[in-house]
XYZ file of C-alpha atoms in Angstrom:
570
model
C -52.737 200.025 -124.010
C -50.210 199.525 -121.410
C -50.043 195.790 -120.011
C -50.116 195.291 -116.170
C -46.825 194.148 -114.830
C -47.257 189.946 -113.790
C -45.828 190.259 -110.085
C -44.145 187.059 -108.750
C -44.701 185.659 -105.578
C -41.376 185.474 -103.730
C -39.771 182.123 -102.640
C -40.869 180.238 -99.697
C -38.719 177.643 -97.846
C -39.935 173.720 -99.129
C -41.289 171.683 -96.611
C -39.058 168.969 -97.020
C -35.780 171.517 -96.340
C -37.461 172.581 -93.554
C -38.307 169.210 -92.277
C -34.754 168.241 -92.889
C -32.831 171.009 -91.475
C -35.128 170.914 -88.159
C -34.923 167.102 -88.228
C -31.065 167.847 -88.612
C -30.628 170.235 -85.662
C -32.763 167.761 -83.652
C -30.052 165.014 -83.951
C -27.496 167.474 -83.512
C -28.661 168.364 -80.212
C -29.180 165.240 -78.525
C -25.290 164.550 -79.775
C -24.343 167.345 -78.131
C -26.265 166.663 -74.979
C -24.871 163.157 -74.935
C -21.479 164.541 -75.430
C -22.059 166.473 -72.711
C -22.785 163.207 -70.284
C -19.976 161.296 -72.336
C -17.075 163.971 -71.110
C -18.515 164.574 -67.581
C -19.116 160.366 -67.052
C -15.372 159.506 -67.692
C -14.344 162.457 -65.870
C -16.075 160.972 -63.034
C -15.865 157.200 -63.489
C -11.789 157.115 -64.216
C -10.362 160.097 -62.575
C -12.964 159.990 -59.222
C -13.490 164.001 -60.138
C -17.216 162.568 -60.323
C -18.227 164.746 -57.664
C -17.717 168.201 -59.531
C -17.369 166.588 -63.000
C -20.504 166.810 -64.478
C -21.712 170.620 -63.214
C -17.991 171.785 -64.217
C -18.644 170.222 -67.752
C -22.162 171.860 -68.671
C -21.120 174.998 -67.205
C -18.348 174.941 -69.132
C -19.808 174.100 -72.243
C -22.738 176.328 -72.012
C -20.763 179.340 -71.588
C -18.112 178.046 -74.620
C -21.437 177.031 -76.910
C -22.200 181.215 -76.321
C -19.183 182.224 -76.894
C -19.570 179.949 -80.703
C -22.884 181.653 -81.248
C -21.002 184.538 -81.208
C -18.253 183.040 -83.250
C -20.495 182.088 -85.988
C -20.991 185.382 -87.149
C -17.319 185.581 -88.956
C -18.069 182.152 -91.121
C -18.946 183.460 -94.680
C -20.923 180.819 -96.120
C -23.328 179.334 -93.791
C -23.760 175.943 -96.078
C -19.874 175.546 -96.532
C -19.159 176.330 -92.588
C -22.205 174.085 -91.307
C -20.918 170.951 -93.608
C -17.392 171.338 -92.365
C -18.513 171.951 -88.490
C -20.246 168.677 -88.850
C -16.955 166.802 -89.820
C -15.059 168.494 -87.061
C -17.204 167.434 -84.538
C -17.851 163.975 -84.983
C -14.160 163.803 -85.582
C -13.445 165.067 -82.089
C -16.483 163.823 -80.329
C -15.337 160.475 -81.318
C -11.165 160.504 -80.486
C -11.523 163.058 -77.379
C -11.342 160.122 -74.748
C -9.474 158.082 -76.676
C -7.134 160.952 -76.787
C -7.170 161.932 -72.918
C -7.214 158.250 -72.185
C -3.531 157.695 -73.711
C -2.669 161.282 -72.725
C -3.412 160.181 -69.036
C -1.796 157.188 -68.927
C 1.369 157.914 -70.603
C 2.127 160.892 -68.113
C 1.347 157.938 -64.777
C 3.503 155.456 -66.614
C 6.862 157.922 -66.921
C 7.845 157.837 -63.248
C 7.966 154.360 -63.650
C 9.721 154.277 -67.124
C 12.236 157.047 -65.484
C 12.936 154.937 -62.467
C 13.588 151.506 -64.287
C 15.515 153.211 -67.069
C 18.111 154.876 -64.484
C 17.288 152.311 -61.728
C 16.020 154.512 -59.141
C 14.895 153.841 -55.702
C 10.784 153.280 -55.456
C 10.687 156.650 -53.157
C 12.943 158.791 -55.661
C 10.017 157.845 -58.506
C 9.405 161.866 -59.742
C 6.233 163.277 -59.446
C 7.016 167.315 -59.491
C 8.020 169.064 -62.038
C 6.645 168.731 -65.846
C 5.847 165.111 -64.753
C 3.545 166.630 -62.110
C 2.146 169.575 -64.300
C 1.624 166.945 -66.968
C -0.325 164.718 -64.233
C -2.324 167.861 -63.622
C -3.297 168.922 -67.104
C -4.227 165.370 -67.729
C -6.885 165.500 -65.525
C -8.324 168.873 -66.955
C -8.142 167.157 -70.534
C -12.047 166.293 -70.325
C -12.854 169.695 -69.907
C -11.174 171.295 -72.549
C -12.375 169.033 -74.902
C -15.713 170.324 -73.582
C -15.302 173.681 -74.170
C -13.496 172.930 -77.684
C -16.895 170.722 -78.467
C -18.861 173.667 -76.576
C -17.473 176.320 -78.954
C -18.360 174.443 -82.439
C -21.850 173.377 -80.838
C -22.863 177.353 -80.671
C -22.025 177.500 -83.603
C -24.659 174.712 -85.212
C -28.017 176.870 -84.133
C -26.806 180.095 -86.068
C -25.463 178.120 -89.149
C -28.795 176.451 -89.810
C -30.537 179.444 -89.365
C -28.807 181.588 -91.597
C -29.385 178.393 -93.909
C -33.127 178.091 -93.224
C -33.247 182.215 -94.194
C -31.336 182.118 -97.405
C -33.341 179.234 -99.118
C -36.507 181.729 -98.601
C -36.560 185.288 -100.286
C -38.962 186.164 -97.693
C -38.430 187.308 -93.907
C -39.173 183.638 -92.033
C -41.226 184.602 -88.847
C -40.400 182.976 -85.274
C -36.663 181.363 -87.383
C -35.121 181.238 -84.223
C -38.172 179.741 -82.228
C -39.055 177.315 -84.804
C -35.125 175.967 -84.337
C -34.608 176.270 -81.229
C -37.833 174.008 -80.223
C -36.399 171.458 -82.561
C -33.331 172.036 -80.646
C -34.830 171.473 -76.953
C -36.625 168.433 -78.687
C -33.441 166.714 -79.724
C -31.781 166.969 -76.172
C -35.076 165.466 -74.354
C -34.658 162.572 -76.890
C -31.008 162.045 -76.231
C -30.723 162.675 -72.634
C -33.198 159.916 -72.637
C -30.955 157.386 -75.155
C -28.057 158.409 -72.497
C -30.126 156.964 -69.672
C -31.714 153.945 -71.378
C -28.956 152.588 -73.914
C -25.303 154.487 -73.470
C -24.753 154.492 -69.308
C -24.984 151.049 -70.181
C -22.415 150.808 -72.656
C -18.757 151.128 -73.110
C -18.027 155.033 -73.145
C -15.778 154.814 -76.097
C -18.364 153.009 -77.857
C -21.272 155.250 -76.967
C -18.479 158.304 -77.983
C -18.139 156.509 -81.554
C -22.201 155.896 -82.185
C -22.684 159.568 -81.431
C -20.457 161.188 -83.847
C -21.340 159.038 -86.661
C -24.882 160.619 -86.047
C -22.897 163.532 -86.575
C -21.653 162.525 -89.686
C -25.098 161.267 -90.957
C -26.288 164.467 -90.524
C -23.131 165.527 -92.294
C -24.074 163.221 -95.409
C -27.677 164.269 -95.918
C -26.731 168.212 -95.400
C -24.287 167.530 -98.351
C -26.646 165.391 -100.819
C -29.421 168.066 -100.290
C -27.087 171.438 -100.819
C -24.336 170.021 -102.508
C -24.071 172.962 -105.398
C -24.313 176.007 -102.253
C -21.344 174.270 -100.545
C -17.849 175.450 -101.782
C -15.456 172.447 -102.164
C -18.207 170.270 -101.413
C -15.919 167.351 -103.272
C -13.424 167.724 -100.524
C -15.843 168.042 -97.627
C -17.685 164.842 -98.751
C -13.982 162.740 -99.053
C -13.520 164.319 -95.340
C -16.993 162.649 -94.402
C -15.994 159.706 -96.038
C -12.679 159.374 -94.188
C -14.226 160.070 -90.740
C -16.570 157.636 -91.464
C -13.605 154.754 -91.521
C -12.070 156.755 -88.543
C -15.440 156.355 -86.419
C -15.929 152.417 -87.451
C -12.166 151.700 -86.050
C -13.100 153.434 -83.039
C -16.382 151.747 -82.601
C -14.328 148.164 -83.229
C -10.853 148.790 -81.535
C -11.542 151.914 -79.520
C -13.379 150.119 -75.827
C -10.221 147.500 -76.158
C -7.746 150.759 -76.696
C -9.274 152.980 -74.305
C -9.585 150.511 -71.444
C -5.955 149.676 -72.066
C -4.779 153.157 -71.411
C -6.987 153.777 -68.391
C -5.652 150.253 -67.064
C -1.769 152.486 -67.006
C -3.505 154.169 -63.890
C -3.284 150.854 -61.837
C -0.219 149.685 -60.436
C -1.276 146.123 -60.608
C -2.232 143.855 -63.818
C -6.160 144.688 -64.795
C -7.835 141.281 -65.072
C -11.378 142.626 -64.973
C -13.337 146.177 -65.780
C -17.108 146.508 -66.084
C -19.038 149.776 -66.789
C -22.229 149.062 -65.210
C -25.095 152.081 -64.905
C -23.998 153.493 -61.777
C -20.050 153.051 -61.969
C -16.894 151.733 -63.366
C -15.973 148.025 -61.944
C -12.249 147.279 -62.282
C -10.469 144.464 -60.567
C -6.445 144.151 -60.521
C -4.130 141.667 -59.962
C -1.001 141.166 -58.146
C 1.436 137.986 -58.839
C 3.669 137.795 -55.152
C 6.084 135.091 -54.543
C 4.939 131.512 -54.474
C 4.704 131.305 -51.226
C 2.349 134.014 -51.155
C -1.396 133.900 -52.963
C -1.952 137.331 -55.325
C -3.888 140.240 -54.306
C -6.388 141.473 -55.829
C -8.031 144.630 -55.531
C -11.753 146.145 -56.527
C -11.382 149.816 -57.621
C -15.225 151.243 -58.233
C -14.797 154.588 -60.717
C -11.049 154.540 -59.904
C -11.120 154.721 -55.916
C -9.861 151.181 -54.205
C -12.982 149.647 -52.698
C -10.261 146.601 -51.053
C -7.471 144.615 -51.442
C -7.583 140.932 -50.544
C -4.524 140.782 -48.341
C -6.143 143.768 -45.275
C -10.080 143.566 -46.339
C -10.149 141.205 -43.578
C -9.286 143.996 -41.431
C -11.713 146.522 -42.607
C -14.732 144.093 -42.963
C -13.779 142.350 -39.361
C -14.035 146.022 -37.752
C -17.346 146.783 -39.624
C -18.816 143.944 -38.445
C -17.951 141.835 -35.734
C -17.747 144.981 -32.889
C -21.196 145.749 -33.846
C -22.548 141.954 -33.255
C -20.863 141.490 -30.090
C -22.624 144.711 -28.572
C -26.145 144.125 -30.129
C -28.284 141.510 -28.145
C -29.387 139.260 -30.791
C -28.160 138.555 -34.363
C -31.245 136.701 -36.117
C -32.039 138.789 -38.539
C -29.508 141.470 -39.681
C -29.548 144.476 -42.584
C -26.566 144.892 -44.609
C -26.598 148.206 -46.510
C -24.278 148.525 -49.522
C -20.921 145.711 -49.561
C -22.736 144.396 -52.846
C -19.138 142.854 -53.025
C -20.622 140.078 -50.039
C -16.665 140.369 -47.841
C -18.792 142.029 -44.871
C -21.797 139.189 -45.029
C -19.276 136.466 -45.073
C -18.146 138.388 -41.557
C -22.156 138.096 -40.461
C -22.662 134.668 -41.708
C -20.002 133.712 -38.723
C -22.481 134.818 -36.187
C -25.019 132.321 -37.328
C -28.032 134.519 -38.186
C -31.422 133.224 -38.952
C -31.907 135.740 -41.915
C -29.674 138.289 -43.581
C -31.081 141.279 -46.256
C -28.669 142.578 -48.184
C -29.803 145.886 -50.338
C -27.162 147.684 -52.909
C -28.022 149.733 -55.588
C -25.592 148.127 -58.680
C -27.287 144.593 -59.654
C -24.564 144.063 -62.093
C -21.515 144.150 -58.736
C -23.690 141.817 -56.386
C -23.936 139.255 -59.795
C -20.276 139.620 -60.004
C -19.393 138.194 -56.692
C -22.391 135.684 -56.985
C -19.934 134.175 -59.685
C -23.190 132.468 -61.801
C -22.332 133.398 -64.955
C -18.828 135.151 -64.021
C -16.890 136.882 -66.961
C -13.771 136.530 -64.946
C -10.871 134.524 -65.691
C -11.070 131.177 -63.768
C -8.251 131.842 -61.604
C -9.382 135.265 -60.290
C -12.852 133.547 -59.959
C -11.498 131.000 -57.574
C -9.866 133.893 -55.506
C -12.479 136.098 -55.235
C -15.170 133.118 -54.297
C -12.645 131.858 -51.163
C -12.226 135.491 -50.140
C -15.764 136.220 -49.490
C -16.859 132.596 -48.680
C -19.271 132.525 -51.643
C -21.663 134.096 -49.314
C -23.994 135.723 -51.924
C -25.884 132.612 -52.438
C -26.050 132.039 -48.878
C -29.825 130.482 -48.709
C -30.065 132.782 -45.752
C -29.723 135.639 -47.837
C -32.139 138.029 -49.087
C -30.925 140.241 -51.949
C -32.915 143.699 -52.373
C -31.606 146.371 -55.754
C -32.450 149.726 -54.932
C -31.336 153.301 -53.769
C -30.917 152.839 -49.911
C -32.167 156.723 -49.293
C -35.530 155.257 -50.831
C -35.238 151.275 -49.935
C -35.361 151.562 -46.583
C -38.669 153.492 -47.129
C -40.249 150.368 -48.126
C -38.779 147.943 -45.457
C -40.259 150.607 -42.764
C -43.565 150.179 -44.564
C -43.302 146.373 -44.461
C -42.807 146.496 -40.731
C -39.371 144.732 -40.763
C -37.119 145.036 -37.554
C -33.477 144.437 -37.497
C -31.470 143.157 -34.642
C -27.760 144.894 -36.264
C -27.702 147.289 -39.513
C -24.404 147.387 -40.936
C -24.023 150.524 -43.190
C -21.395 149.869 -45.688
C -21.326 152.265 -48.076
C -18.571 154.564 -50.306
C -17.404 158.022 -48.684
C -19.730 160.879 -49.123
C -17.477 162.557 -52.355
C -20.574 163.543 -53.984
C -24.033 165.042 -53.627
C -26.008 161.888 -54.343
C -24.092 160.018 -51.614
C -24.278 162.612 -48.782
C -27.974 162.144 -48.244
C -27.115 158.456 -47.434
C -25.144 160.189 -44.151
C -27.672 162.634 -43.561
C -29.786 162.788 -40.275
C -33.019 161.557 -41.915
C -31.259 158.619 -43.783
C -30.378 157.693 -40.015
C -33.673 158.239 -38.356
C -35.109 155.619 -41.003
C -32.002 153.306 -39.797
C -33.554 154.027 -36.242
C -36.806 152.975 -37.010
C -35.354 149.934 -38.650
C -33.617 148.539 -35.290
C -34.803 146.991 -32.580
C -34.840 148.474 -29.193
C -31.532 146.888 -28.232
C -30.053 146.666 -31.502
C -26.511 148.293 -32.879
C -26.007 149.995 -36.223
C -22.498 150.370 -37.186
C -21.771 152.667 -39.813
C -18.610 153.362 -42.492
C -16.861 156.796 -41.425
C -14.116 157.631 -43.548
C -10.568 157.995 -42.093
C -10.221 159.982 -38.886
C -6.208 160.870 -39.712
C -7.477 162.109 -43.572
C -10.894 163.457 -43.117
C -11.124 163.975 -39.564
C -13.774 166.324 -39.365
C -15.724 164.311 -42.051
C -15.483 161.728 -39.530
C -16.609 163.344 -36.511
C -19.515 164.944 -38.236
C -20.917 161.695 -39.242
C -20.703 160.533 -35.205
C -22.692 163.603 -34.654
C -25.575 163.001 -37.486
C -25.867 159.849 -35.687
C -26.693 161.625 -32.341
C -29.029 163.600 -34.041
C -30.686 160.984 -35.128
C -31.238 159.611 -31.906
C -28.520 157.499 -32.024
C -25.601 156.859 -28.617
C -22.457 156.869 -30.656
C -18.986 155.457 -29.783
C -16.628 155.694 -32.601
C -13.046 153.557 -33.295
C -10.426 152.959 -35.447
C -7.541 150.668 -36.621
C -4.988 150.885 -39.410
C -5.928 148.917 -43.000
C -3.147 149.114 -44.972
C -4.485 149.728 -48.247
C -6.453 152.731 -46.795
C -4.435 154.135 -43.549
C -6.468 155.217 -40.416
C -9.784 153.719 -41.012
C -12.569 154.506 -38.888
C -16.005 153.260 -38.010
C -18.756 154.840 -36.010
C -21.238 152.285 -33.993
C -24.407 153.981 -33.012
C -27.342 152.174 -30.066
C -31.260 153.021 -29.109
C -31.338 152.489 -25.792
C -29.273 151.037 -22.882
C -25.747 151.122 -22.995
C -23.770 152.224 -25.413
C -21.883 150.343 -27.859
C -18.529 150.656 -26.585
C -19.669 150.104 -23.037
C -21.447 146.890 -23.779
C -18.335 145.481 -25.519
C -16.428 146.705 -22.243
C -18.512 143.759 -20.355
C -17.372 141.134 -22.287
C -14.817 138.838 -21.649
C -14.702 136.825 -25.067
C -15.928 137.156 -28.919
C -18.306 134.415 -29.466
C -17.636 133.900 -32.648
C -14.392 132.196 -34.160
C -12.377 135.170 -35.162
C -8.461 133.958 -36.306
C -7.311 137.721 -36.638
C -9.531 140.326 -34.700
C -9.476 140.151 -30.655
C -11.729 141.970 -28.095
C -8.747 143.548 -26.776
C -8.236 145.282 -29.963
C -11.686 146.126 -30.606
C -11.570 147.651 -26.917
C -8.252 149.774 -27.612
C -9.916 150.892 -31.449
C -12.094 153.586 -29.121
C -9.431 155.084 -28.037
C -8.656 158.598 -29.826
C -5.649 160.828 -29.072
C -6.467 163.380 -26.486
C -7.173 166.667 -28.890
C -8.864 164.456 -31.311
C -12.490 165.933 -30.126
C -11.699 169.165 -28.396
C -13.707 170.442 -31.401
C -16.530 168.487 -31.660
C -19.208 170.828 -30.607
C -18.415 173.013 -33.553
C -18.509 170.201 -36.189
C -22.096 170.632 -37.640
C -24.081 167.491 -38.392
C -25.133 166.308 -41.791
C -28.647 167.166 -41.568
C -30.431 166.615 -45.323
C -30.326 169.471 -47.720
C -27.273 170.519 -46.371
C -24.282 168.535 -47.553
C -22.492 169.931 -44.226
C -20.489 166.233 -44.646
C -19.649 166.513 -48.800
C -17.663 169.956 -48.109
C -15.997 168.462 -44.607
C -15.246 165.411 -46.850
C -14.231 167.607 -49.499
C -12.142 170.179 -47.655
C -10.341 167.316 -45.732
C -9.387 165.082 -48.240
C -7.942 168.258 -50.584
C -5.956 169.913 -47.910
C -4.236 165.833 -47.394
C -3.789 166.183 -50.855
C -2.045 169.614 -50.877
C -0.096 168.140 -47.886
C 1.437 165.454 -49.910
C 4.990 165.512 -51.742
């Protein structure tokens, strides 16, 4: 009698592979996510791309992390290939800015090794040439370490599926579903460790603690399918050795980095921050002794002022904008978390002052409580803004102006002057704070016979940037005069000044015969001659658009202005 054949059930995948290799790509993607943020963030914060930085980055790495799906195919052994993608990309997640840092500042300190080595004149320094290509492809360094981390991304999804397949004998429905919801997973989880923990964080640092999560899941891929993996011996050393690589990095690396990016300033760094909304930096210069030093505030790389003009700047903001408005008891100050233009309103004697900026960590800075600054810069910095931050007249709000104002409007508060002081609009998030609504709440703010006076960019670089923002204003209800004077840090600076009702600004400071206020460098005859434009200056004004919201009409004049300056320059 013929026995019946025993028929074996085929092999299913363990749970606790599967709950590894999900867990696995899980970590994997928030890495890549973060890396993402990492590459885009000190494009932004150190080269000022910040602007078109972070959608050139994911687009970039999006289409290169296709193009690896693709790739993936041509690796033989998913186990071996997945182990050694792992080491490859915490190797260069961790040393890419480290790498572009030096990279970057090496090619901006040449012209000045070149020119002290053959003794050359300060306006023969090169900058064409290699020494200008290699200026150029510095600054594209981020984003080809994107698409080199894009490409071995792609490749992480197809590895661990092929992986997940040949550990069952059996077809495994939804493979690619199941993974790729572990996948979304993992980047919700690290977007949201980018926003809470790393923007807080020195970016080397955060670059370091990310790979080694990398390598972690590295480590546990290798103890679990350490006989599949060819050379596995060599792969684990690799691990190993990365593993010393990243824990240099996370020691050494912020005190490396920072040293390279501080080759981008002319003048000695003393100070650099990385607070959650931008990089802090303050430089100084040692003049004669006869002479105090200058020091400068750069906020992600772009000069925010130099001691020896800020006067200048901060006496134009403000002191036009008093003199025209009929009252100055209570007076908003929105942005100059640095406190140079409320040392300029404290001279006029207010009864009250607000003061809302959006970076907590700046305003504590120039509060000097618990300064990290040397004691000398300290000193400086507290005589050049009058230690006006802790001003018992002052009222300090931290918010978003686009949405703070909302609230003072609620709370019925009424301002006798608003002085706008914020950066240029170079990106998005910054071009609603010029836009027609942000200037309608700024209307309902003021009092009837009140002044605003608002930061315009430079008329010489950006001049339709600057007109545009003159005719927001008037859209928002606003009679506009704008002027101009020359700071020398920045060139042509200019300054728009906006009323409700009544005269206008410029013709109320035509009736006066005197500042009121003790002013040792700015005079009412040259705030009266700053209005004055050359004659061409607005014959096309009516075809400038305003910035009304939505539109960022002003980011593309800004943009479009400042590049074709650029392309204009030796």
């Amino acid at each position: 009698m013929t026995q019946p054949i025993a028929l074996t059930k085929p092999k299913s995948l363990g749970w606790f592979d599967d709950v590894l290799l999900l867990g696995i790509m899980a970590v994997l993607a928030g890495c890549g996510l973060i890396y993402e943020y990492l590459l885009s963030h000190y494009a932004g914060r150190i080269l000022g791309a910040l602007e078109a930085a972070i959608y050139t980055m994911i687009g970039l790495m999006i289409v290169a992390m296709g193009i690896g799906a693709f790739a993936a195919r041509q690796i033989r052994c998913a186990f071996t290939g997945f182990a050694v993608l792992e080491l490859l990309v915490a190797i260069t997640g961790a040393s890419a800015i480290m790498i572009t840092a030096a990279v970057i500042g090496f090619s901006h300190q040449l012209p000045q090794f070149i020119n002290q080595t053959f003794n050359l004149a300060p306006d023969m320094s090169p900058s064409g040439g290699f020494i200008g290509q290699l200026q150029l492809i510095s600054k594209y360094l981020p984003y080809l370490w994107g698409v080199i981390l894009g490409l071995m991304i792609g490749m992480e999804i197809p590895l661990i599926a092929r992986v997940r397949q040949s550990l069952s004998e059996q077809h495994l429905l939804h493979n690619a579903g199941t993974i790729y919801g572990a996948d979304y997973i993992g980047a919700g989880i690290g977007a949201a460790i980018w926003v809470a923990l790393m923007l807080a964080i020195d970016i080397q640092l955060a670059a370091a603690l990310t790979a080694s999560f990398n390598l972690l899941a590295g480590f546990a891929f290798i103890g679990r399918f350490y006989a599949q993996i060819n050379h596995a011996k060599l792969i684990l050393i690799g691990h190993i050795f990365a593993s010393g690589l990243l824990v240099v990095l996370a020691l050494y690396g912020p005190q490396w980095e920072q040293g390279f990016n501080n080759l981008l300033y002319k003048d000695k760094v003393v100070y650099q921050q990385a607070t959650r909304f931008q990089q802090l930096t303050i430089t100084e210069r040692i003049r004669s002794q006869q002479l105090p030093a200058v020091y400068s505030l750069y906020i992600n790389g772009r000069l925010q002022f130099a001691s020896d003009d800020e006067h200048i700047y901060h006496a134009f903001l403000v002191h036009p904008t008093l003199a025209a408005a009929a009252r100055h008891d209570n007076i908003l100050i929105i942005g100059g978390g640095d406190g140079l233009a409320l040392k300029q309103v404290l001279k006029w004697q207010p009864q009250a002052v607000t003061l809302m900026d959006l970076d907590q960590a700046l305003v504590e800075l120039f509060r000097f409580q618990q300064t990290p600054l040397p004691t000398r810069t300290t000193q400086a910095l507290q005589q050049l803004n009058g230690n006006a931050l802790n001003d018992p007249r002052l009222t300090l709000i931290y918010d978003d102006a686009f949405n703070g104002l909302d609230k003072l409007i609620a709370a019925n508060h009424k301002y006798d002057a608003i002085i706008v002081d914020l950066p240029d609009p170079s990106h998005p998030d910054l071009n609603k704070l010029y836009s027609d609504l942000f200037y309608r709440k700024v209307n309902e703010l003021l009092n009837a016979d009140g002044v605003v006076s608002v930061q315009s960019t430079s008329p010489y670089h950006a001049p339709n940037a600057f007109i545009s923002i003159g005719n927001t204003l008037s859209l928002a209800g606003f009679k506009v005069d704008q002027y101009h004077h020359n700071v020398p840090s920045f060139g042509q600076w200019g300054w728009s000044m906006g009323t409700k009702a009544g005269l206008s600004g410029r013709q109320r400071l035509q009736r006066l015969t005197n500042l009121s206020v003790d002013e040792s460098w700015l005079t009412l005859g040259l705030i009266q001659s700053s209005f004055e434009f050359p004659k061409q200056f607005y014959l096309n004004r009516n075809t400038i658009k305003a910035n009304t919201i939505g539109s960022l009409q002003l980011y593309r004049y800004h943009q479009q202005d400042w590049s074709a300056e650029q392309a204009m320059t030796p």
